[in-house]
Short mmCIF file of C-alpha atoms in Angstrom, two decimals:
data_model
loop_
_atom_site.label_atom_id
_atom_site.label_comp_id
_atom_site.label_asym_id
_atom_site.label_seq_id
_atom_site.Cartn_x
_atom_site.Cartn_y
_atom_site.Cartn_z
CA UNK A 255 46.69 -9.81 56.28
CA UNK A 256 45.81 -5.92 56.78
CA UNK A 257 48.64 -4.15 55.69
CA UNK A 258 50.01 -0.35 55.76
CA UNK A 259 50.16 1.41 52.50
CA UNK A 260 53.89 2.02 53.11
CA UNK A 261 54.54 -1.74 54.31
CA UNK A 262 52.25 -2.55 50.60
CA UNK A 263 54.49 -0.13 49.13
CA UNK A 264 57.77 -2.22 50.59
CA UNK A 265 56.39 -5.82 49.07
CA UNK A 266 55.94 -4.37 46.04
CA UNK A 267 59.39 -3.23 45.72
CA UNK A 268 61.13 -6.52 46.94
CA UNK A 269 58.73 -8.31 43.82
CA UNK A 270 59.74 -5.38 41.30
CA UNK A 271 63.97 -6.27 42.60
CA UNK A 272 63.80 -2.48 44.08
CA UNK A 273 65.44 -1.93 47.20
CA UNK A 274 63.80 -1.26 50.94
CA UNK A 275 65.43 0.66 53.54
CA UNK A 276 64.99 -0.63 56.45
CA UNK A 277 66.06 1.04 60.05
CA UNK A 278 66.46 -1.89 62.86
CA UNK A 279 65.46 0.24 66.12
CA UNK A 280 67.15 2.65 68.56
CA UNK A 281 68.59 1.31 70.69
CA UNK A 282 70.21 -1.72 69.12
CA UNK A 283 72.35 -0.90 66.05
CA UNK A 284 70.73 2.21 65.35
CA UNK A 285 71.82 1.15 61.52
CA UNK A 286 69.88 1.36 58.33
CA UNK A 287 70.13 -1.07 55.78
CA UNK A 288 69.48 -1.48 51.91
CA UNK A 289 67.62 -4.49 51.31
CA UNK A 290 66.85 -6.39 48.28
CA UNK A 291 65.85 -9.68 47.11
CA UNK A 292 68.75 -11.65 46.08
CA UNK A 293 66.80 -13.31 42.90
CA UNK A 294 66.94 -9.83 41.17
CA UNK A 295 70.29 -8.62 42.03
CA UNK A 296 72.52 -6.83 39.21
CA UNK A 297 75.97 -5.22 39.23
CA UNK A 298 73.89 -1.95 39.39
CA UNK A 299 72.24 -2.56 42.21
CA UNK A 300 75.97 -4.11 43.85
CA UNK A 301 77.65 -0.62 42.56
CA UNK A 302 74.26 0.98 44.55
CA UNK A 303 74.74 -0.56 47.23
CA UNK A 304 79.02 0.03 47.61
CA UNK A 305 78.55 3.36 46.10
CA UNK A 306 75.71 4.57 48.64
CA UNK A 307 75.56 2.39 51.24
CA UNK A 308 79.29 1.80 51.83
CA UNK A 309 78.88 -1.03 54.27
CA UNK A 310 79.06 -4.41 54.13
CA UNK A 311 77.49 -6.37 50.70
CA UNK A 312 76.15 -9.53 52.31
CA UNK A 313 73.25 -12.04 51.85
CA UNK A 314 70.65 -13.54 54.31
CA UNK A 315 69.48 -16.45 54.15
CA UNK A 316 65.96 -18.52 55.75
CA UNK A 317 66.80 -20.59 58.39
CA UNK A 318 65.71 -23.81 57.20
CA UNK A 319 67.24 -23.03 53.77
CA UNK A 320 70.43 -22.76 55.59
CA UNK A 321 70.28 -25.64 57.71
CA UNK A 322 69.24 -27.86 54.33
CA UNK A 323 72.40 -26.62 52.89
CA UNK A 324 74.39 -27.29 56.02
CA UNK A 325 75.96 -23.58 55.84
CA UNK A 326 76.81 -23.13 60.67
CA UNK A 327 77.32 -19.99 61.89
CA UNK A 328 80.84 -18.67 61.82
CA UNK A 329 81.00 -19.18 66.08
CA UNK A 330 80.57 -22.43 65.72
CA UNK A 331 83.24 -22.84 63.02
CA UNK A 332 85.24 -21.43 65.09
CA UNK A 333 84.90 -22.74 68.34
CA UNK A 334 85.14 -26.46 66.48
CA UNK A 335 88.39 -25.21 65.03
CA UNK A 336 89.64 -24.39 68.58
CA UNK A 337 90.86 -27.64 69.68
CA UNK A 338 93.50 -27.37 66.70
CA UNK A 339 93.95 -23.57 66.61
CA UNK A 340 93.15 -22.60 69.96
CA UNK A 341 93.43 -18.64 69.18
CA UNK A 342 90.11 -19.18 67.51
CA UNK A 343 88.75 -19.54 71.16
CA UNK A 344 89.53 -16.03 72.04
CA UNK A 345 87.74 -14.37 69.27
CA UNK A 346 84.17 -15.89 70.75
CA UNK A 347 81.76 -13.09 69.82
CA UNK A 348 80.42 -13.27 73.34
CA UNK A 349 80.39 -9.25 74.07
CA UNK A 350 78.52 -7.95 70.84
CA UNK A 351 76.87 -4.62 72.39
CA UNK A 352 73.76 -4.88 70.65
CA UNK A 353 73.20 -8.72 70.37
CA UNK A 354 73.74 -11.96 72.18
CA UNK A 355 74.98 -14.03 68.94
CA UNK A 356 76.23 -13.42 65.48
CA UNK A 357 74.30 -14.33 62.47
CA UNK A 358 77.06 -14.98 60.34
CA UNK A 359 78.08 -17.91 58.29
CA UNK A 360 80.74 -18.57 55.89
CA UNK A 361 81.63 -16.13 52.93
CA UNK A 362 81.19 -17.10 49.87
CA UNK A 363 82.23 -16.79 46.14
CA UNK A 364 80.16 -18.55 43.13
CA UNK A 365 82.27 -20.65 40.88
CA UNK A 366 81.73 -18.61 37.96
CA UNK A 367 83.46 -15.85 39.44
CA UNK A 368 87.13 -14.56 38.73
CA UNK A 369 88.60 -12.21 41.94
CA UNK A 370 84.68 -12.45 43.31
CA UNK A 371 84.80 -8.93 44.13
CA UNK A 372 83.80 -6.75 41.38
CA UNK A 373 80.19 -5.59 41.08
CA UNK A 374 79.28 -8.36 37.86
CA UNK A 375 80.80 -11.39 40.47
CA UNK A 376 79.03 -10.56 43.92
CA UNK A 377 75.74 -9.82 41.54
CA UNK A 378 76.20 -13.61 39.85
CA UNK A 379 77.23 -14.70 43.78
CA UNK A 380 74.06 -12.95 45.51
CA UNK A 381 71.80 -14.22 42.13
CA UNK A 382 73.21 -17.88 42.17
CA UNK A 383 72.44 -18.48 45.58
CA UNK A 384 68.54 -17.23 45.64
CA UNK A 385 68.68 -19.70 42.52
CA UNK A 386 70.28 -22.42 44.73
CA UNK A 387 67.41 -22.05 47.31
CA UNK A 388 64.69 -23.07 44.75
CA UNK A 389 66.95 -25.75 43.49
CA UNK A 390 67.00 -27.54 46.79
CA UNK A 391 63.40 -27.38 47.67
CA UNK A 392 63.08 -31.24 45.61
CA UNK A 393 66.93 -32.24 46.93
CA UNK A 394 67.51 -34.34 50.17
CA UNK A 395 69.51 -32.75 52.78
CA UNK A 396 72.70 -34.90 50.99
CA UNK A 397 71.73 -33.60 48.02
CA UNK A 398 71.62 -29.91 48.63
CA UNK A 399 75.11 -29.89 50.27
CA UNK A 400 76.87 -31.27 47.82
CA UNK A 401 75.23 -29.13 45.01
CA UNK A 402 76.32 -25.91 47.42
CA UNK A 403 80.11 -27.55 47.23
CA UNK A 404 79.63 -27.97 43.18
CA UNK A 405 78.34 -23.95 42.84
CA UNK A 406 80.16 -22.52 45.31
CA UNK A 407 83.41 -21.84 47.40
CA UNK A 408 85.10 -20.36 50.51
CA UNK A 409 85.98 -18.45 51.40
CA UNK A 410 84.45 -15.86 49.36
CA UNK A 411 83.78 -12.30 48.66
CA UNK A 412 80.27 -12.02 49.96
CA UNK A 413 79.57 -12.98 53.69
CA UNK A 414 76.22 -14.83 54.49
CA UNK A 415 73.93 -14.25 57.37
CA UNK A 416 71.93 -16.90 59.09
CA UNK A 417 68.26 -15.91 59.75
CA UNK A 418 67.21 -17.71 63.79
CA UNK A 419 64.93 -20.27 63.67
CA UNK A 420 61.95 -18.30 65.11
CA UNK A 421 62.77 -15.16 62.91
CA UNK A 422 61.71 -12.14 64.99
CA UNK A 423 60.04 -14.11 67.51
CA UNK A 424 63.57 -14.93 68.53
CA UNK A 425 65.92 -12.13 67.03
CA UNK A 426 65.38 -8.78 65.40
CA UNK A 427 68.37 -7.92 63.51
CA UNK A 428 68.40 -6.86 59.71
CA UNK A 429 68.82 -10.37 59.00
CA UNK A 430 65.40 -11.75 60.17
CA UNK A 431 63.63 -8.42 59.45
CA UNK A 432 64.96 -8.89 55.82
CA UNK A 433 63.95 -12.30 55.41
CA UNK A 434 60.70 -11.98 56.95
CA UNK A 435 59.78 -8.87 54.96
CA UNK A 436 60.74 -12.04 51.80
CA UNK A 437 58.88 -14.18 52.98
CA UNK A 438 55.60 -11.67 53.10
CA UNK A 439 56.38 -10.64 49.74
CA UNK A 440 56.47 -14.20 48.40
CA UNK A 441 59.74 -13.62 46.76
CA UNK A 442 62.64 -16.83 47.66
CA UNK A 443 63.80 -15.75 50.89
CA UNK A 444 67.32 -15.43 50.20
CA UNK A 445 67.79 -11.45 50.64
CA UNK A 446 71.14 -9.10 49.98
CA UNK A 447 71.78 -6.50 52.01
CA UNK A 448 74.53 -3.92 52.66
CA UNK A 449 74.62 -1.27 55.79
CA UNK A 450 74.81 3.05 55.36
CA UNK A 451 77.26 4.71 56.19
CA UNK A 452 78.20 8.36 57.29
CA UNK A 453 81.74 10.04 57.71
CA UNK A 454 82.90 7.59 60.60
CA UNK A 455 79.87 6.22 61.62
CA UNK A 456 76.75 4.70 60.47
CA UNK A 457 74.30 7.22 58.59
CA UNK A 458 71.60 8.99 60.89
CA UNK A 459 67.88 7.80 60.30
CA UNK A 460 67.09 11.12 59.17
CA UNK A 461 69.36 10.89 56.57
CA UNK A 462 68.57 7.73 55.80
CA UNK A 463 64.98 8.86 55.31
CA UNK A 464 66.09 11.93 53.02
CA UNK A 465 68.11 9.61 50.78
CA UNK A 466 64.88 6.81 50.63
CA UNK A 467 62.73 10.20 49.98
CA UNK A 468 65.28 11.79 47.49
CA UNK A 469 65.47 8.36 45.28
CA UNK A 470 62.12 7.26 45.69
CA UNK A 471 62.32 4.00 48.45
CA UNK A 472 60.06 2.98 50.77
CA UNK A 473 61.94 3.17 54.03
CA UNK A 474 60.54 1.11 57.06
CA UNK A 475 61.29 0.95 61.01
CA UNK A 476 61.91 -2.43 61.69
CA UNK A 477 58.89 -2.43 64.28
CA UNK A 478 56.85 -1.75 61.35
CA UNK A 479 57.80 -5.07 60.03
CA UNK A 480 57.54 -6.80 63.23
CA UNK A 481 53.66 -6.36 63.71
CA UNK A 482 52.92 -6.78 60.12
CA UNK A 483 54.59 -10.53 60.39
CA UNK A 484 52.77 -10.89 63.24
CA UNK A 485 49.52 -10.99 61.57
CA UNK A 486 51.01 -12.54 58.89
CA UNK A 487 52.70 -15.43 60.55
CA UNK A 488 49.91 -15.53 63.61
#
């Protein structure tokens, strides 16, 4: 595959543990994101991302990875949960302004961890679970799930994102972008991610750019990443 010297520059980064910036597209969140790979996450970069980022700390995950682990998206806990607790029904994320479905799963917390909060837990969290995803590849489906149950619990500390099943030829949100910029880099595609924000709202892609220039990160439209997994994945 024929890649951009910037888009070079961003696989790099993901193998070194560096972060990406990555800006979805106008028009739909209109958010940046920092983006790492969740193998080489360390309270440093958690503190980076709280400290700078301010948004959410969460981890995405490969479709089939979570479907092998038998992690469903939050809806769908939900809506299960209805017949029992039937306020559940009302909070259907069926009006999301920029989406038609929610990627999220269940939060989680790794065993090991005390509150799960602080910067050295959500690092061992994030860490553990990129480890989990190589762990599995040998497991059966059985097998997998209950090693999830042994190494982790919820609810936890650090939400998890579901990648769709046809990555950006069937979504384009930070979550498939992320994972599909993994998957091109070769690193476990397991990624940890947390949004930029501004002074009551999410941080302007210009600033966003000045902050990638000012500390040295490669920051990438998610378009960018769209046509280079095209040709990767065609």
């Amino acid at each position: 595959m024929k890649c951009s010297r910037k888009l070079e520059q961003a696989l790099t980064a993901l193998r070194d543990g560096d972060f990406v910036l990555i800006y979805d597209a106008k028009g739909r969140e209109e958010e940046t994101d920092f983006v790492v790979a969740a193998e080489h996450v360390t309270p440093a970069r958690v503190y980076q991302m709280r400290h700078d980022g301010g948004g959410l700390v969460f981890l995405m995950l490969h479709h089939d990875i979570a479907v092998k682990l038998g992690l469903p998206f939050l809806a769908e806990v939900f809506a299960h949960a209805a017949g029992r607790w039937p306020s559940l029904a009302g909070l259907a994320p069926d009006d999301i302004p920029y989406d038609t479905k929610s990627s999220f799963s269940l939060p989680v917390n790794h065993r090991e961890t005390f509150t799960g909060i602080t910067d050295n837990d959500r690092a061992l969290t994030i860490r553990e679970m990129a480890q989990l995803a190589v762990d599995i590849e040998a497991m059966t489906e059985d097998d997998a799930r209950r090693t999830l149950g042994e190494r982790f619990r919820a609810p936890g500390h650090v939400a998890v994102c579901r990648a769709a099943e046809g990555l950006l030829g069937e979504r384009r949100g930070h979550t498939e972008l992320s994972v599909a910029l993994g998957e091109m880099a070769d690193v476990v595609p397991v990624m940890a991610g947390c949004e930029m924000m501004d002074h009551g709202e999410a941080l302007s892609r210009r600033d966003a750019r000045a902050y990638a220039d000012e500390h040295d990160l490669v920051f990438l439209e998610g378009q960018d990443i769209v046509e280079a997994w095209r040709q990767w994945s065609g």
